[in-house]
Tab-separated table of C-alpha atoms and ligand atoms in Angstrom:
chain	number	residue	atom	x	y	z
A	1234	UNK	CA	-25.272	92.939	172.940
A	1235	UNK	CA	-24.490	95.479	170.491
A	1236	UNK	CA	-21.317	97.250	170.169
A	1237	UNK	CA	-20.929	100.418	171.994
A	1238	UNK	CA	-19.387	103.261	169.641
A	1239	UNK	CA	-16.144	104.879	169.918
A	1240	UNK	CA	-14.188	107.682	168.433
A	1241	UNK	CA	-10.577	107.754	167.988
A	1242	UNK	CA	-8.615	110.843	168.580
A	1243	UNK	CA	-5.115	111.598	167.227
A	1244	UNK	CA	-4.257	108.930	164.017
A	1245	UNK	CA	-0.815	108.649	164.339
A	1246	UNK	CA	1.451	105.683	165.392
A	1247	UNK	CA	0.082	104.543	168.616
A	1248	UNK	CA	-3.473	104.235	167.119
A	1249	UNK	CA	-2.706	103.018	163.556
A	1250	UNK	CA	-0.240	99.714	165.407
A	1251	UNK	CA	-2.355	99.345	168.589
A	1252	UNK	CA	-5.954	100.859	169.258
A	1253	UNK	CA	-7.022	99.868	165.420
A	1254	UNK	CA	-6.573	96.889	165.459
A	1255	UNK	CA	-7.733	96.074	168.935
A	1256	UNK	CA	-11.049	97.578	168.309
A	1257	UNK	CA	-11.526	95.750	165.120
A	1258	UNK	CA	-11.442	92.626	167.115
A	1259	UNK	CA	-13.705	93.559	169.773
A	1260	UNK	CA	-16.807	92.670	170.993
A	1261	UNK	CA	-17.654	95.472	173.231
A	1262	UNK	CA	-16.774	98.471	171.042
A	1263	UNK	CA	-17.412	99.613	167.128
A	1264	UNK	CA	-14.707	102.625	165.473
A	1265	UNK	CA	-17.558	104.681	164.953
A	1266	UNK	CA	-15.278	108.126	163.362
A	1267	UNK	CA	-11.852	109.812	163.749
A	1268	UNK	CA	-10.249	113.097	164.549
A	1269	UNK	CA	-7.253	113.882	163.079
A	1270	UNK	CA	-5.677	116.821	161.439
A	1271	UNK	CA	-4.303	114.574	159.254
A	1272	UNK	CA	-4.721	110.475	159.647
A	1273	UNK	CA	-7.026	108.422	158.446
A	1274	UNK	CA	-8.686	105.298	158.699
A	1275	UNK	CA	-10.365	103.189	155.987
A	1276	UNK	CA	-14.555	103.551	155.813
A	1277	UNK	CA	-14.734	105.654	159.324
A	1278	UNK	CA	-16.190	108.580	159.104
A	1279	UNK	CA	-12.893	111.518	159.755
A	1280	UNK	CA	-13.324	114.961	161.135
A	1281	UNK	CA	-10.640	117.595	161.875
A	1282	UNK	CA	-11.946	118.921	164.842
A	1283	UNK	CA	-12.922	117.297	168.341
A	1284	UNK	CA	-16.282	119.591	168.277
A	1285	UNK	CA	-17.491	118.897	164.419
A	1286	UNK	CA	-17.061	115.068	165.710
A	1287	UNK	CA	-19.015	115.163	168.438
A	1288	UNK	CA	-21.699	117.929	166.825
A	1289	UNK	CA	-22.202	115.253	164.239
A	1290	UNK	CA	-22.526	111.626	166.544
A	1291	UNK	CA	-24.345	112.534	169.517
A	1292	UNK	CA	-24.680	108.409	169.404
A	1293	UNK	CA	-20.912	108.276	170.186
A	1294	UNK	CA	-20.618	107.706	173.987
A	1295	UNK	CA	-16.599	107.305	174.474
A	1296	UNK	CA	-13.559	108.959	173.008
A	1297	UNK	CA	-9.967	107.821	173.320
A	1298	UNK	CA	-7.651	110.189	173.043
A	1299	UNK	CA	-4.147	108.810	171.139
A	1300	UNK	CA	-2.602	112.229	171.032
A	1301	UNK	CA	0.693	113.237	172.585
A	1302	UNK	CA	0.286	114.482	176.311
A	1303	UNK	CA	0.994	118.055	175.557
A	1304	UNK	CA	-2.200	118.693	173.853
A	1305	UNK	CA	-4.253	115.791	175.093
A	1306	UNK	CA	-6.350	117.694	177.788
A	1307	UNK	CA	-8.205	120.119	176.258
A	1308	UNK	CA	-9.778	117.773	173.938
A	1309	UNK	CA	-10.466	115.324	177.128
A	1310	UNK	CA	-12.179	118.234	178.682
A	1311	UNK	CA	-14.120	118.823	175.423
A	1312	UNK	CA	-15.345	115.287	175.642
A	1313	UNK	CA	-16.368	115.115	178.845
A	1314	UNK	CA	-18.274	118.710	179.338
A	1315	UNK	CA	-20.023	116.874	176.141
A	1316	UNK	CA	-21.276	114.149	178.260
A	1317	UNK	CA	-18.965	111.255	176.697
A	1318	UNK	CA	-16.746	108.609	178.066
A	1319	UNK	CA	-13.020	109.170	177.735
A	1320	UNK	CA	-9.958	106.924	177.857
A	1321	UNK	CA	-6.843	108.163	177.931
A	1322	UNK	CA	-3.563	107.328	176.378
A	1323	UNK	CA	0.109	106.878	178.905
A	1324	UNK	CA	1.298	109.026	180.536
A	1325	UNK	CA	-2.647	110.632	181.211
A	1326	UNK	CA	-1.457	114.270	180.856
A	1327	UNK	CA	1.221	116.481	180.884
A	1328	UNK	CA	0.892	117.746	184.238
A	1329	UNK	CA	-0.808	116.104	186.999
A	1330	UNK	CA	-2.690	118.930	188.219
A	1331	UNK	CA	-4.783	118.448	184.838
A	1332	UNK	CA	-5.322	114.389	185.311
A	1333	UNK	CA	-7.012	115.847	188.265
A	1334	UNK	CA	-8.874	118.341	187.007
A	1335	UNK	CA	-10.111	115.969	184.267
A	1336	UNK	CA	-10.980	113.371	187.178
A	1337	UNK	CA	-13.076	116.122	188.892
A	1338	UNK	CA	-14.923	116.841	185.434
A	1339	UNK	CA	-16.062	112.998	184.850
A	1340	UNK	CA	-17.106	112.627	188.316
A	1341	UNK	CA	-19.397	115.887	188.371
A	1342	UNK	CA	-20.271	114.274	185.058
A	1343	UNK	CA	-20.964	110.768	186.212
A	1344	UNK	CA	-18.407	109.797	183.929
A	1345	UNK	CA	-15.907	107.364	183.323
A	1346	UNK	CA	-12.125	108.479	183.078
A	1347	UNK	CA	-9.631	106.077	182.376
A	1348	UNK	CA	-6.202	106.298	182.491
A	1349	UNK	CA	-4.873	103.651	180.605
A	1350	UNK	CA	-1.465	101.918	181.176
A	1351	UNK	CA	-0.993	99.318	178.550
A	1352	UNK	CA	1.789	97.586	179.942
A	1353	UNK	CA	-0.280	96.474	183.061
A	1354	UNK	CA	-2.222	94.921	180.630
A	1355	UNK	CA	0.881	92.593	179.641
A	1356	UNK	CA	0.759	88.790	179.939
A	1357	UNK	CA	3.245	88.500	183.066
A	1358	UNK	CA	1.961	91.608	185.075
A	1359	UNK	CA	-1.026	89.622	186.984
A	1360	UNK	CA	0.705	86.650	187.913
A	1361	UNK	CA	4.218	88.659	189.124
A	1362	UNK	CA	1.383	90.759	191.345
A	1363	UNK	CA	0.470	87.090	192.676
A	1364	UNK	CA	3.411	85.980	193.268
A	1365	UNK	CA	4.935	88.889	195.158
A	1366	UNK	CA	1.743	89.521	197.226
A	1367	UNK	CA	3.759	88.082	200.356
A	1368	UNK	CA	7.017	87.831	199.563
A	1369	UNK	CA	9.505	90.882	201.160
A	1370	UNK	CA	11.479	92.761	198.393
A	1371	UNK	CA	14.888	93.112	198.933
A	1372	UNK	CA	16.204	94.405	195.885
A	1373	UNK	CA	14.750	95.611	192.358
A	1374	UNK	CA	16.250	96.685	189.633
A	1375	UNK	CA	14.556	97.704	185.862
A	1376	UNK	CA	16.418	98.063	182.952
A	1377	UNK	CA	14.604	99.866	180.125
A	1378	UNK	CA	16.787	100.427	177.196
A	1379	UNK	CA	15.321	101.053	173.395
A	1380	UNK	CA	15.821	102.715	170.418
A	1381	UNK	CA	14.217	105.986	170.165
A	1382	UNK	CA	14.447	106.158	166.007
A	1383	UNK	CA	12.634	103.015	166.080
A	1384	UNK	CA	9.893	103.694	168.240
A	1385	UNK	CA	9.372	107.536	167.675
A	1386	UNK	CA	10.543	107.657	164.434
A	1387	UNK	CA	10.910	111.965	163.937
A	1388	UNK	CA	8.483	112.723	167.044
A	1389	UNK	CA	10.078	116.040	168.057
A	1390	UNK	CA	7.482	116.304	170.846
A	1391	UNK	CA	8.857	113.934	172.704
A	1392	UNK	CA	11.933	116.311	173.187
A	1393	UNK	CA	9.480	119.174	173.935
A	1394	UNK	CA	8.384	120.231	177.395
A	1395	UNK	CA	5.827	118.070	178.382
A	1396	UNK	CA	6.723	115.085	176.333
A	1397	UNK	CA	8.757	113.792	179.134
A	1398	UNK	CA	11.958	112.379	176.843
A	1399	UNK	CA	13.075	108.922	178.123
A	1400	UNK	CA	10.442	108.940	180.587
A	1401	UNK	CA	7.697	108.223	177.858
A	1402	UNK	CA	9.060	104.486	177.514
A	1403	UNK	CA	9.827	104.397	181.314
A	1404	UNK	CA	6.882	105.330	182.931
A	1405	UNK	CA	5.651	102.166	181.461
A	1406	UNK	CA	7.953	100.317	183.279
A	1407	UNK	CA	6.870	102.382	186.800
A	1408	UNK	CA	3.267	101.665	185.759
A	1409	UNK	CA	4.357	97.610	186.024
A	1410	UNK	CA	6.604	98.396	189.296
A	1411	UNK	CA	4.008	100.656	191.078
A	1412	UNK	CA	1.112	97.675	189.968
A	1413	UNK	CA	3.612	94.237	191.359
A	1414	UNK	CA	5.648	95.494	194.376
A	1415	UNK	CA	3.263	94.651	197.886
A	1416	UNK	CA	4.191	97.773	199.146
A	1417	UNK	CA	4.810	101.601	197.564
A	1418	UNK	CA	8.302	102.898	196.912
A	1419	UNK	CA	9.188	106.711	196.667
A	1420	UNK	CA	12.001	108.272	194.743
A	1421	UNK	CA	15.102	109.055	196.753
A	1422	UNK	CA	17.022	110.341	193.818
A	1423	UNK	CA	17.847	110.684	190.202
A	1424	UNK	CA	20.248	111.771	187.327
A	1425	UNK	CA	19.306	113.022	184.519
A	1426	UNK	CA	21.268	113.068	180.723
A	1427	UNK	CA	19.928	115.704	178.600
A	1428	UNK	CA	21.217	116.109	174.726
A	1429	UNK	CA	22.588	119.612	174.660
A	1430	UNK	CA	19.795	120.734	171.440
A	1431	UNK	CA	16.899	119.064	173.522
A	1432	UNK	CA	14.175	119.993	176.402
A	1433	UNK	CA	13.880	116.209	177.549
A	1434	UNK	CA	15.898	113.200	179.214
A	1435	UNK	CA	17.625	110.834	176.703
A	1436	UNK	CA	18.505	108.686	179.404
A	1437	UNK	CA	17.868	108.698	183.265
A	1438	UNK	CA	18.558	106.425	186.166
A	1439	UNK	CA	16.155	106.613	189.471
A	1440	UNK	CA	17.367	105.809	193.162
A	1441	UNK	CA	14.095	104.749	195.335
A	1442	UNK	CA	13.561	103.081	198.386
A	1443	UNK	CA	13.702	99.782	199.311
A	1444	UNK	CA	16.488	99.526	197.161
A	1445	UNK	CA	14.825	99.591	193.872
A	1446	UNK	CA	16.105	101.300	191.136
A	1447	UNK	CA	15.655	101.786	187.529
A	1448	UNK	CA	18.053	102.623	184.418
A	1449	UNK	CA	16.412	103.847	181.430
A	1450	UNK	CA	18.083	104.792	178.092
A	1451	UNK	CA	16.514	105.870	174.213
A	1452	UNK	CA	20.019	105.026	172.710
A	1453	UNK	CA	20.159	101.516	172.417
A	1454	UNK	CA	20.193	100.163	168.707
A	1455	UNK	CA	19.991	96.380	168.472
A	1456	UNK	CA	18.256	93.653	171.089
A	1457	UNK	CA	16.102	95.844	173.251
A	1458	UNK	CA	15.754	95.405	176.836
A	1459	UNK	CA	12.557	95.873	178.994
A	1460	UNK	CA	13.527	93.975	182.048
A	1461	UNK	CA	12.320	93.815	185.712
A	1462	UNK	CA	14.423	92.145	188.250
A	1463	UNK	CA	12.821	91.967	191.585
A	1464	UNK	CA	14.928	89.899	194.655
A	1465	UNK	CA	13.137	88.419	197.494
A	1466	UNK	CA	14.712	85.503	200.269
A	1467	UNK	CA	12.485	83.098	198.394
A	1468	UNK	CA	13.889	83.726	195.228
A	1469	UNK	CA	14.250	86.231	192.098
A	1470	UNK	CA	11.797	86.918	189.954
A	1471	UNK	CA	11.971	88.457	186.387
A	1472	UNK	CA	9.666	90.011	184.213
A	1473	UNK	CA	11.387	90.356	180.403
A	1474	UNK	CA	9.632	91.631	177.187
A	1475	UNK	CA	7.682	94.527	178.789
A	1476	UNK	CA	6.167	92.527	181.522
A	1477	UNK	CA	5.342	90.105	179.223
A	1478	UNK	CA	7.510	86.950	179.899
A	1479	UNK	CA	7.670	85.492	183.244
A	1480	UNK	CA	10.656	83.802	185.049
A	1481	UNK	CA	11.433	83.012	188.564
A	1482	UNK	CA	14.877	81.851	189.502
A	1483	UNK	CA	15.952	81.807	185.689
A	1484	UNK	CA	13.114	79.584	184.473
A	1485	UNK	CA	10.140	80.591	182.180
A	1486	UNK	CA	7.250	80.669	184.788
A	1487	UNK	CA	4.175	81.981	182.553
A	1488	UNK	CA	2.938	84.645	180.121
A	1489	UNK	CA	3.673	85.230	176.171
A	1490	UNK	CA	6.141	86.133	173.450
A	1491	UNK	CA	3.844	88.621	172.419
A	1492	UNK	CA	2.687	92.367	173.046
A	1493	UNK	CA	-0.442	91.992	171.388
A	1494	UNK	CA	-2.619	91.107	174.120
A	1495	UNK	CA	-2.686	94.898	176.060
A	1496	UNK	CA	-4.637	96.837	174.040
A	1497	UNK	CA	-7.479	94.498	173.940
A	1498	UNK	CA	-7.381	94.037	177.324
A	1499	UNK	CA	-7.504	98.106	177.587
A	1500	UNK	CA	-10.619	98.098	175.552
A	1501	UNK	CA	-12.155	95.340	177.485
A	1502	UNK	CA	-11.581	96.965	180.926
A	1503	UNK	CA	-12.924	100.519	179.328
A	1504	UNK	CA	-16.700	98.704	178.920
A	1505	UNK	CA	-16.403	96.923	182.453
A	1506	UNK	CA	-16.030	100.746	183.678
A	1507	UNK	CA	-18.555	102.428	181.746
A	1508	UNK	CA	-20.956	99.295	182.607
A	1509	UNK	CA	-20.452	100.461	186.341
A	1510	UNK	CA	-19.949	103.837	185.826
A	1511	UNK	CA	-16.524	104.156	187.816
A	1512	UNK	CA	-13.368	105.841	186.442
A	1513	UNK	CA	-9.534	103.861	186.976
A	1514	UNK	CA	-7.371	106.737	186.824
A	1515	UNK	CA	-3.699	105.712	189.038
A	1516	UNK	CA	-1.445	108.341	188.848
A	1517	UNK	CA	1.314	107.129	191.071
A	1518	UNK	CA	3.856	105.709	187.658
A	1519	UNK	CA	3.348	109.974	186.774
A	1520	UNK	CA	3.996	110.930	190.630
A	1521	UNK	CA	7.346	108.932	190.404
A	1522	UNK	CA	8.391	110.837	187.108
A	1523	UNK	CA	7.251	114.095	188.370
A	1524	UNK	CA	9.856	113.642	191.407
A	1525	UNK	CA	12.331	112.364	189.056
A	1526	UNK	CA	12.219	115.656	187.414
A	1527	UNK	CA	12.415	117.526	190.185
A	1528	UNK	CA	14.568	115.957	192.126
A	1529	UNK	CA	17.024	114.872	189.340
A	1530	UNK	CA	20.254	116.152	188.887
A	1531	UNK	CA	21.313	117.534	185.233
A	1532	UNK	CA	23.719	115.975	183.142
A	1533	UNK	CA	24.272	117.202	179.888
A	1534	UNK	CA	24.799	114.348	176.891
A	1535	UNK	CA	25.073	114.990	173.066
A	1536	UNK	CA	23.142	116.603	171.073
A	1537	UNK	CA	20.163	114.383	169.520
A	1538	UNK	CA	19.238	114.443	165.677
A	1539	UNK	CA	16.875	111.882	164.654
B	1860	NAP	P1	2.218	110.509	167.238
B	1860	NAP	O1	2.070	109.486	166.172
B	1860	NAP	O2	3.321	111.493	167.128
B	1860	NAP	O3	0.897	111.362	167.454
B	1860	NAP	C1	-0.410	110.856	167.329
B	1860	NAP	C2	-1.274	111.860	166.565
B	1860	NAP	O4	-1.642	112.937	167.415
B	1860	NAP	C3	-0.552	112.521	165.405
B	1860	NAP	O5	-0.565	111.697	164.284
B	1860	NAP	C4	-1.333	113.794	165.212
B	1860	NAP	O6	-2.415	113.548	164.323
B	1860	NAP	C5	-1.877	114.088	166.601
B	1860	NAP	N1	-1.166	115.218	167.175
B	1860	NAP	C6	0.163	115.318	167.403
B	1860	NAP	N2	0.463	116.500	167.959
B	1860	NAP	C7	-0.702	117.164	168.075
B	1860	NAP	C8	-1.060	118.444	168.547
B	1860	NAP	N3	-0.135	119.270	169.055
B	1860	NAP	N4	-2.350	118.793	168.550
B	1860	NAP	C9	-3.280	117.958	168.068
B	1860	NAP	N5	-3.005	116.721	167.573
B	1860	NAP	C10	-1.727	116.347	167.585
B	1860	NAP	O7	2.359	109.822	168.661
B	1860	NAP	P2	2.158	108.291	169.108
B	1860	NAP	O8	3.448	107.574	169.004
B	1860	NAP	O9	0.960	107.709	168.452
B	1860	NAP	O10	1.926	108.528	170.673
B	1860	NAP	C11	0.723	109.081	171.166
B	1860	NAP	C12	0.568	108.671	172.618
B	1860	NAP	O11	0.555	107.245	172.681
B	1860	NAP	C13	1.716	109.142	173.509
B	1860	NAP	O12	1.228	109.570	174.746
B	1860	NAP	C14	2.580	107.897	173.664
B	1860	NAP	O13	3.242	107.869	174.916
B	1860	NAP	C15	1.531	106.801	173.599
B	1860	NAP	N6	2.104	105.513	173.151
B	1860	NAP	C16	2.936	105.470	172.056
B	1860	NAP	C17	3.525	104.258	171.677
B	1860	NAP	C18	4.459	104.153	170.483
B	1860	NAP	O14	4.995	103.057	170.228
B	1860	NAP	N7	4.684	105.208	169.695
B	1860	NAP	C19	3.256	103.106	172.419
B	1860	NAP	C20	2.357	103.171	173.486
B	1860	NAP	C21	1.799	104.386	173.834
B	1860	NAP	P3	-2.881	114.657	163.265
B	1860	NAP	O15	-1.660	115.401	162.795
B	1860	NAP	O16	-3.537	113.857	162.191
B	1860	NAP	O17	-3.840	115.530	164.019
């Protein structure tokens, strides 16, 4: 069947390392043009704006959007009043009153929307889901603890309202916790480190029930951690490398050294939805960060230079 085209929205680092790369390699979807004020990708057609794209491919049926939250749903809402598909990048929006009014658009559409949350998509993620299906959680604990230089080299907007500071790297790990436990948590409690020059969290550290809890931080230089540590009577399982790695009771169990699986499992997912014409959008990893900010208590930390 022939490849369905796409247009990529926002060339910066998320789509030049990931979404690229993933849709060079697959079979369900062509990079048809970009938008960007200022990136670039070899031989595909580039446009500035969201409306000269779509003006000039009315052949183009999806768009995913690879821009920072702030500014990501106007041009979502562009897309879909102009009839087209549209995947979204984590965290879906900035607010999640707009996730929903995006959802309403695509369904008076008879869209798709999809919220995407690559780390789902990591090797580990399916079989932890398995293997916690009937087991009773007694404790969990994530540790989530990376280098912001090295991941967000000079993005300021991260530090900007909206851009949701430590929580960007985080919510990943709520979108893994919120897809393996058996049953939902909700957020008891929260604190909060903000550098005194900044608008975001550098660090935070979440209290829910059930006893799970979760310790993020965007100062750690070296080894990088991206751990979750879920207790049960029948034994501890452990999902390392982003959800990628699999061990229960200390011993490798399943999945892969590797991240590079996610995005083309994103991609591949995207065509099963537009084939059926349904939308995945799960906002409860955003729902937990939303009470995190407002239930969180401030602590101030120092200033943050990148
Ligand atoms: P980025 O490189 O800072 O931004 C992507 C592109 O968006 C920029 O190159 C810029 O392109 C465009 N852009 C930025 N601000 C804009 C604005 N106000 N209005 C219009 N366009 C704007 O960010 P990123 O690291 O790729 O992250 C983008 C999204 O992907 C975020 O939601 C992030 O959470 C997610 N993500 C990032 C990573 C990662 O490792 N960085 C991993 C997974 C997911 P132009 O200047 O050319 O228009």
């Amino acid at each position: 069947m022939a490849r369905q085209k796409v247009a990529l929205v926002g060339i910066g680092k998320i789509a030049l390392d990931q979404h690229v790369p993933a849709l060079a390699a697959s079979p369900d979807w062509e990079l048809a043009a970009t938008v960007s004020r200022h990136g670039r990708v070899d031989s595909v057609p580039a446009y500035e704006t969201l409306g000269a794209m779509l003006a000039a491919h009315p052949e183009i049926g999806m768009v995913s959007l690879c821009l920072p939250p702030v500014p990501r749903f106007d041009y979502a809402a562009e897309a879909l009043r102009a009839g087209r598909h549209v995947m979204l990048e984590k965290p879906p929006g900035a607010t999640l009153a707009e996730v929903h009014h995006l959802q309403s658009l695509a369904a008076g559409q008879g869209l798709t929307l999809f919220a995407t949350w690559h780390s789902r998509m990591a090797h580990a993620v399916a079989p932890a889901k398995a293997w916690l299906a009937d087991k009773t959680i007694t404790r969990a604990t994530i540790t989530w603890r990376e280098d912001v230089r090295k991941w967000h080299p000079g993005q300021d907007w991260v530090f900007e309202p909206g851009g949701m500071g430590v929580f960007d790297p985080g919510i990943n790990a709520l979108s893994i916790l919120t897809e393996i436990l058996p049953a939902p948590v909700h957020l008891l409690g929260a604190e909060l480190e903000f550098p005194a020059n900044r608008q975001t969290p550098i660090a935070a550290r979440l209290r829910f029930t059930d006893n799970v809890a979760a310790d993020f931080d965007w100062r750690q230089e070296g080894p990088q951690t991206w751990d979750i540590v879920v207790e049960t009577p029948s034994g501890t399982l452990a999902l390392r490398m982003g959800g990628n790695v699999l061990e229960i009771d200390g011993n490798v169990a399943g999945g892969e050294h590797t991240i590079m699986g996610e995005y083309p499992a994103l991609y591949a997912h995207m065509a099963t939805l537009v084939r059926q014409r349904i939308s995945d959008v799960d906002l409860a990893p955003m729902i937990h960060v939303a009470d995190a900010l407002t239930l969180g208590r401030r602590i101030p930390a120092a200033p943050f230079e990148f």
